[in-house]
Coordinates of C-alpha atoms in Angstrom, one line a residue:
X3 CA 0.0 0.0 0.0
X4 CA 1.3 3.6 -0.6
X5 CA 2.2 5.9 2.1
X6 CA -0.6 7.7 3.7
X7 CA -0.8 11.4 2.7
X8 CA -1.7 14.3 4.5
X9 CA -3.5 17.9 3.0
X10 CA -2.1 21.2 4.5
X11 CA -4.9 23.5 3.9
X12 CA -3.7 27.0 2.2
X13 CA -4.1 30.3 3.8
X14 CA -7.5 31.2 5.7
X15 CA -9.0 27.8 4.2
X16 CA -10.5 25.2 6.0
X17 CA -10.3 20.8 5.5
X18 CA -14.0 21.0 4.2
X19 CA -13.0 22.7 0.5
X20 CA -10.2 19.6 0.2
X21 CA -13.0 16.8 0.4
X22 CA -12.6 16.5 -3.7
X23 CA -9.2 15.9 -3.4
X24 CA -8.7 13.8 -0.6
X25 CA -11.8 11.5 -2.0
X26 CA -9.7 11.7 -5.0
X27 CA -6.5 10.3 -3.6
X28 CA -8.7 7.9 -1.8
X29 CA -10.3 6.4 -5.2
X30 CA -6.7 6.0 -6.6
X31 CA -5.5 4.1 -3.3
X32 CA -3.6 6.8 -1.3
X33 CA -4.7 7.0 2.0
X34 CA -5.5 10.7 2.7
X35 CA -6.3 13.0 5.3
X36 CA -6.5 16.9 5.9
X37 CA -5.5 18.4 8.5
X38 CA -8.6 19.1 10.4
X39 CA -8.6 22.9 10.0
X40 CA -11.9 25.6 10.6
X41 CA -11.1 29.3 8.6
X42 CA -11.4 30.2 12.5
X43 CA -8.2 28.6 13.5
X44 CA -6.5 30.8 11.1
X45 CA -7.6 34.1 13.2
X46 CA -4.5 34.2 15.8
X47 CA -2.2 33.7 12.4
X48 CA -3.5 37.6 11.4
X49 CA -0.8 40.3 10.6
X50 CA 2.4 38.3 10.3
X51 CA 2.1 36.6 13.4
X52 CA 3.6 33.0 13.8
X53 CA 1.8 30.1 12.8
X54 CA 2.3 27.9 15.6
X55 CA -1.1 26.9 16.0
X56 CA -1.4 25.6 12.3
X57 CA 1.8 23.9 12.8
X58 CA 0.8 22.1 15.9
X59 CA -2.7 20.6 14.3
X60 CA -0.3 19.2 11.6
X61 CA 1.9 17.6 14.4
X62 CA -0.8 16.2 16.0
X63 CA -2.4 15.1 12.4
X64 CA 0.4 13.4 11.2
X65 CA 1.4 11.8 14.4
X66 CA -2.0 10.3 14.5
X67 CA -1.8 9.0 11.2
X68 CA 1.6 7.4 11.4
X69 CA 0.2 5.7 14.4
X70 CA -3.0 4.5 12.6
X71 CA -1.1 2.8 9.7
X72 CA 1.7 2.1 11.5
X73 CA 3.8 3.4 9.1
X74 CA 7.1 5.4 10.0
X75 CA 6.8 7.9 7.0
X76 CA 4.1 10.1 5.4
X77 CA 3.9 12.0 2.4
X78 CA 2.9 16.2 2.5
X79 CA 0.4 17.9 0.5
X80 CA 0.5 21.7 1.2
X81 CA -2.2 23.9 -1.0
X82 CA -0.7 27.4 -1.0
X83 CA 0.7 28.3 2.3
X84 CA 0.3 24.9 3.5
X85 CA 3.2 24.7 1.5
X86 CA 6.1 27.0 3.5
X87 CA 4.3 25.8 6.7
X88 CA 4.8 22.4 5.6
X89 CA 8.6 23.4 5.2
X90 CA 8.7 25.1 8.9
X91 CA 7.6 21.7 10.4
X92 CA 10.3 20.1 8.7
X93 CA 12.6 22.3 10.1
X94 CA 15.6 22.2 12.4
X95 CA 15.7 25.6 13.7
X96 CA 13.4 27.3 16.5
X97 CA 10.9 28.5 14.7
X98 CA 10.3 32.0 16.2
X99 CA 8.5 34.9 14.4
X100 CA 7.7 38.1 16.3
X101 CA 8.8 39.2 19.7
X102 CA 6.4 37.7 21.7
X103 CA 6.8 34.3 19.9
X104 CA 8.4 31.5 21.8
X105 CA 10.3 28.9 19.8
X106 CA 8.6 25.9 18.7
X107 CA 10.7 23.0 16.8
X108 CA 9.6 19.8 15.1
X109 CA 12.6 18.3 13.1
X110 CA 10.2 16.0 11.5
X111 CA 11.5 15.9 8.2
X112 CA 12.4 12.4 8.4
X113 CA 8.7 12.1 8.6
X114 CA 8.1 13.1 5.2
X115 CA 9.3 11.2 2.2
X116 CA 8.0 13.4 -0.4
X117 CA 6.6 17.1 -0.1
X118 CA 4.3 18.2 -2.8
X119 CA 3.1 22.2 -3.0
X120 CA 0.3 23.5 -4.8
X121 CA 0.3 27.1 -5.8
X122 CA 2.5 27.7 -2.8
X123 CA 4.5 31.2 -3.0
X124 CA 8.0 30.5 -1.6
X125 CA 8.9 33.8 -1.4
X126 CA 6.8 37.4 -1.1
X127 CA 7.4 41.0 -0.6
X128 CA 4.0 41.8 1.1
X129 CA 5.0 42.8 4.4
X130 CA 2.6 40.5 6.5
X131 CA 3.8 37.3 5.2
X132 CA 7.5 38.0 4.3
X133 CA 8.8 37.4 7.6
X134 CA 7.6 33.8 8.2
X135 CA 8.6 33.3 4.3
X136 CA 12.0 35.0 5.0
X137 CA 12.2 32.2 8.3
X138 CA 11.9 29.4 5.8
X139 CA 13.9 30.7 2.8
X140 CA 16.9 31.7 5.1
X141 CA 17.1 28.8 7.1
X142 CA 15.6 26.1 4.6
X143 CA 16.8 27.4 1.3
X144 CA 15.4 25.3 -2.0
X145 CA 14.5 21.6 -2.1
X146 CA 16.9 21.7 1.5
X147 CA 16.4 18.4 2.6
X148 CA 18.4 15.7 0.9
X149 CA 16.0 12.7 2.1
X150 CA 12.8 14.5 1.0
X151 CA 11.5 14.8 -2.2
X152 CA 10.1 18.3 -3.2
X153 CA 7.6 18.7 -6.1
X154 CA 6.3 22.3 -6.5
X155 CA 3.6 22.3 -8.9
X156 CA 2.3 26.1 -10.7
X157 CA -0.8 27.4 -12.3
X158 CA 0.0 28.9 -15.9
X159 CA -3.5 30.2 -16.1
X160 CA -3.4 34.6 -15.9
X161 CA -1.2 37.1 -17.1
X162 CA -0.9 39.9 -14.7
X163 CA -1.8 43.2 -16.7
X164 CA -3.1 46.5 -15.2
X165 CA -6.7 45.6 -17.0
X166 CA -10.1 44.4 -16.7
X167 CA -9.7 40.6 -15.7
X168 CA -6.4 40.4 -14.3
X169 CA -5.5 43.4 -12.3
X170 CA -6.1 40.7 -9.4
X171 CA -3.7 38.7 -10.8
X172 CA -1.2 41.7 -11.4
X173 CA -1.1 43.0 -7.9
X174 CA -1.1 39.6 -6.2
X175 CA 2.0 38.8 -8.6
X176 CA 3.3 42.3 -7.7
X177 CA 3.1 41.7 -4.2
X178 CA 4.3 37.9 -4.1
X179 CA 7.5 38.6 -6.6
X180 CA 8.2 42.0 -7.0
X181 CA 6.3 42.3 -10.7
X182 CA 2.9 42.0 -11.9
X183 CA 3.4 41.2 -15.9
X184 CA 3.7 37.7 -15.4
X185 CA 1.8 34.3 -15.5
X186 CA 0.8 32.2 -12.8
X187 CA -2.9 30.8 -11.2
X188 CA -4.7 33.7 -10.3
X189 CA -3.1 34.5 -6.6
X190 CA 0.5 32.9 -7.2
X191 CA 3.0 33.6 -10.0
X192 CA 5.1 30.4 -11.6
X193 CA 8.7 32.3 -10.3
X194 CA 7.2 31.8 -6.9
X195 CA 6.1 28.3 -6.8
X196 CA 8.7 27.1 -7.6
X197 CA 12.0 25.9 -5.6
X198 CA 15.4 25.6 -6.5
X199 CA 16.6 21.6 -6.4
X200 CA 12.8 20.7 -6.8
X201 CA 10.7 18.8 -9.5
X202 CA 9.1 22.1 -11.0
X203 CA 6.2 21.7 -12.4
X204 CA 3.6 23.7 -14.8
X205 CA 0.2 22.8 -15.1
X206 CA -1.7 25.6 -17.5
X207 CA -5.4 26.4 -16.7
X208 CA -5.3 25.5 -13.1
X209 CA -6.5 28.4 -11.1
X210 CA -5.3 28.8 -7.7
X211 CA -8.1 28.1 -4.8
X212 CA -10.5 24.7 -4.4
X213 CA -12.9 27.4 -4.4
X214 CA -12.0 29.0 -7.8
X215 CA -14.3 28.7 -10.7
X216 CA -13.1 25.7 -13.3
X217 CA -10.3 23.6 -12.4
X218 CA -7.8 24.4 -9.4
X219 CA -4.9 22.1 -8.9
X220 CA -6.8 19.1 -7.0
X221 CA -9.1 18.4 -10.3
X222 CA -9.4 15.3 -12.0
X223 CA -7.4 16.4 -14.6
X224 CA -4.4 18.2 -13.6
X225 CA -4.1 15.7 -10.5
X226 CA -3.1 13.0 -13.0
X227 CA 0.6 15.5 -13.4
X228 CA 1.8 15.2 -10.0
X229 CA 0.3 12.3 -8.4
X230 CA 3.0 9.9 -9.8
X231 CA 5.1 11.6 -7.2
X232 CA 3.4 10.3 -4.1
X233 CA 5.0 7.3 -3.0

């Protein structure tokens, strides 16, 4: 039997939209759950602050999982910033964001034998996020972990222009990578989802959220381009 996978729900999102995907998995034999998230768990995360309490639902997810099929390893599915918080967890450093924060550590990348990201910006210049994202790319640069493999897929779906239809697009980009004429899914431009090390991939018409309009990257169709990677 495969390895048991676990959802990282992205920002502000809750387990309910990834139902599809995780049925999904299910049908094709990967044993799958999401990390039992409500968009209310999300509230102390606000402003920049750390996301310890995300990261400890994940501990506690995986750790009952591993238990439940007795299995020592797990593979990671992190939608948007499920991604770079799945990267935190795997983390050796004390994670510590803000002055108030105390340092939390999980070293569990052993844990993880393969670490796929969907839409996931890696970096950003938006103040509120860029000092957690500035914690994982200083300390965890690209695909960092030899023993883990890192597939980062993209959405090649918008072009950011300052226009009817994609100004969205164009400041999201702006904000994420420093320039809005460029493609990505809607939210997150290609440049950004992508790691350095990694198995890059670029799916085109994917748009960014479960809850987007037509296909996001958990649909029938553009799950068959990175679900060979799960183990």
């Amino acid at each position: 039997m495969p390895l048991p996978t676990v959802i990282v729900p992205g920002y502000l999102e809750s387990a309910i939209a990834y139902r599809q995907l995780e049925q999904s998995l299910q049908q094709l034999n990967f044993p799958t759950v999401t990390v039992p998230l409500r968009r209310r768990d999300w509230l102390p995360t606000i402003g920049g602050r750390p996301v310890t309490p995300i990261l400890q639902k994940l501990d506690l997810t995986i750790k009952h999982t591993l238990e439940q099929y007795n299995v020592t390893q797990i593979n990671l599915i992190g939608h948007s910033a499920g991604g770079w918080i799945s990267r935190i967890y795997m983390g050796e450093k004390p994670y510590m964001v803000g002055s108030n924060a105390k340092p939390s550590l999980w070293k569990a990348h052993p844990l993880v034998a393969t670490l796929i990201t969907l839409g996931t910006p890696h970096i950003s210049q938006e103040r509120w996020t860029r000092s957690n994202l500035d914690f994982v790319s200083n300390n965890y640069p690209g695909a960092f972990y030899k023993n883990v493999r890192y597939v980062c897929v993209a959405g090649k779906t918008i072009f950011g222009e300052r226009r009817r239809g994609s100004w969205l697009a164009y400041s999201s980009y702006q904000l994420t990578c420093g320039k809005g004429n460029t493609w990505g899914d809607g939210i997150t431009p290609i440049e950004a989802a992508h790691l350095e090390g990694a198995e890059n991939l670029v799916i085109e018409g994917v748009r960014h959220s479960p809850r987007s309009p037509g296909m996001w990257y958990g649909s029938p169709e553009p799950l068959k381009a990175w679900v060979q990677y799960l183990i």
